[in-house]
Tab-separated table of C-alpha atoms in Angstrom:
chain	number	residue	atom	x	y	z
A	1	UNK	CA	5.079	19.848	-21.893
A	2	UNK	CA	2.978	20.801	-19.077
A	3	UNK	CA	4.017	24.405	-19.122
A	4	UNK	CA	3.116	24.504	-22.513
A	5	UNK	CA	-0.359	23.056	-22.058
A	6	UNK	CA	-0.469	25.722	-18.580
A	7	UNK	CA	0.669	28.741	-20.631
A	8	UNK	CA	-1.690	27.739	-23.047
A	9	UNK	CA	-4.295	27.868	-20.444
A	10	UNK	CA	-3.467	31.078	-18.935
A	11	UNK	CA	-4.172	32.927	-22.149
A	12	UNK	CA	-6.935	31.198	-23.237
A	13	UNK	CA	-8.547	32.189	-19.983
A	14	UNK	CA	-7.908	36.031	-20.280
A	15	UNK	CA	-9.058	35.698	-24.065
A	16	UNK	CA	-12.402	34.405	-22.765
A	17	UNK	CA	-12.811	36.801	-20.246
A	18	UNK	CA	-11.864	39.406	-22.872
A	19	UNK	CA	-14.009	38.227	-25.320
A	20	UNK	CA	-16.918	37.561	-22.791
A	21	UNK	CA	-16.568	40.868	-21.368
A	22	UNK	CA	-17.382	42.489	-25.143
A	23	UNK	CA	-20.296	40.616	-26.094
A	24	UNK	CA	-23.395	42.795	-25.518
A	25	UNK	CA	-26.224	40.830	-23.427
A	26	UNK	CA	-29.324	39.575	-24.932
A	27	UNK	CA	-31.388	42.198	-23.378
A	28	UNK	CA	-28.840	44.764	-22.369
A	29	UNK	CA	-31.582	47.377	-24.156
A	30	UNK	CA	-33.778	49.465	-21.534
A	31	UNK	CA	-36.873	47.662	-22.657
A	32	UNK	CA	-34.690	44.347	-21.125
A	33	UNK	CA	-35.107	45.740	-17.896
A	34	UNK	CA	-38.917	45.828	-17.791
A	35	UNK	CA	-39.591	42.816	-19.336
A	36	UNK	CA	-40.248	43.891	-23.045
A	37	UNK	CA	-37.948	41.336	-24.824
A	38	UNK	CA	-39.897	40.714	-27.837
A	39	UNK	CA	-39.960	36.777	-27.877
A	40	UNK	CA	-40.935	34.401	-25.696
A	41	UNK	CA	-37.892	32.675	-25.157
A	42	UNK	CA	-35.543	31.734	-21.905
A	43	UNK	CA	-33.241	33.942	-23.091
A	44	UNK	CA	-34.215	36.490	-25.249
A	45	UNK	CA	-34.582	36.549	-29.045
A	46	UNK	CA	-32.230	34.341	-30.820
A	47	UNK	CA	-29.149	35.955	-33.030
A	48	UNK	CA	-27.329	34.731	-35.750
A	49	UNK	CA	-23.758	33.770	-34.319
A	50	UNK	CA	-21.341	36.409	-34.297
A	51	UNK	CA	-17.544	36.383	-34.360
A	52	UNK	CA	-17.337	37.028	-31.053
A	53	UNK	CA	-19.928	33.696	-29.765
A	54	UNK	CA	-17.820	31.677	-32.209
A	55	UNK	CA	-14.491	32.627	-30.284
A	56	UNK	CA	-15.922	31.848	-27.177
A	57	UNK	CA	-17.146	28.728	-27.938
A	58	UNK	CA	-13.241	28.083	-29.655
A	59	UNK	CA	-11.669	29.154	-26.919
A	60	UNK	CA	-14.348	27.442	-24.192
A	61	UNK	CA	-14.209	24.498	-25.629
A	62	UNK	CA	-9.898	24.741	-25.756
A	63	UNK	CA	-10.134	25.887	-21.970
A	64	UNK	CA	-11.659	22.287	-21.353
A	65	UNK	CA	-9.684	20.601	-22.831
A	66	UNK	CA	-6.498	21.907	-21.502
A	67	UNK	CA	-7.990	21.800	-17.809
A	68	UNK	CA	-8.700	17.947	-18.492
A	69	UNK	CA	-5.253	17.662	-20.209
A	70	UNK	CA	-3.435	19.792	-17.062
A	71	UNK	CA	-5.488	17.118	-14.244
A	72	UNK	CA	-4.331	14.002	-15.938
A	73	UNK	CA	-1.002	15.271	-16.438
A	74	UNK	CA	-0.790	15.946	-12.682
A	75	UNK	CA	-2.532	13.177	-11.376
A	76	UNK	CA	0.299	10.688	-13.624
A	77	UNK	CA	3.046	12.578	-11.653
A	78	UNK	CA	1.805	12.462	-8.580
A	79	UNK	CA	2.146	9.169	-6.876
A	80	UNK	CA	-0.918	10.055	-4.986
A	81	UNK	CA	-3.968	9.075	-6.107
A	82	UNK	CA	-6.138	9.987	-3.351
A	83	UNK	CA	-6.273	13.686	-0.755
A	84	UNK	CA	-6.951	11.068	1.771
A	85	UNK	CA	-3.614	8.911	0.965
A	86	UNK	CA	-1.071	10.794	2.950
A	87	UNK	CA	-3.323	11.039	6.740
A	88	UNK	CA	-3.001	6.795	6.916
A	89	UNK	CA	-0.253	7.200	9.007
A	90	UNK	CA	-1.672	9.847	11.566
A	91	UNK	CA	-4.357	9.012	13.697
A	92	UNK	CA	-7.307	11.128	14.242
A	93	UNK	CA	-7.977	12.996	17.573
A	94	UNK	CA	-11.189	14.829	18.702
A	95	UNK	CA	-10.695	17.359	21.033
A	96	UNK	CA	-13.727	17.281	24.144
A	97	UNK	CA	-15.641	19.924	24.730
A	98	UNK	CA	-15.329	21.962	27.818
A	99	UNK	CA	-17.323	21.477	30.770
């Protein structure tokens, strides 16, 4: 199961940098670059969604999901519950400075 969920992940990821990499900024026109974006908003004028924002909010919110899905499935494996857990049994030196 968890090299489904992984493989899943994997190509979710290059779909979302695929599909990111298409989408045209909001001011990607030469007026963007000076300032002329004809609104006052953050980020431009707002578009109706597009195929392309739909898919990457699909596949963002599926990227989540199987990142959450991928750390609890490791963290149940593990025995370890802490990156701290294994050094208990080593002490901790501190080298001195030379004089």
């Amino acid at each position: 199961m968890f090299y489904f969920v992984l493989a899943i992940h994997i190509i979710v990821s290059l779909m979302l940098v695929g599909i990111i990499l298409l989408q045209q900024g909001s001011s990607a026109d030469l007026a963007g670059a000076f300032g002329g974006q004809g609104s006052q908003t953050a980020f431009g004028p707002r578009k109706a969604a597009s195929m392309l924002t739909r898919l990457t909010a699909w596949g963002a919110a599926i990227f989540m999901i199987t990142s959450l899905t991928l750390t609890v499935m490791l963290s149940r494996s593990s025995g370890e519950h802490s990156v701290l857990s294994g050094t208990a049994g080593h002490p901790v030196t501190q080298s001195q400075p030379k004089k």
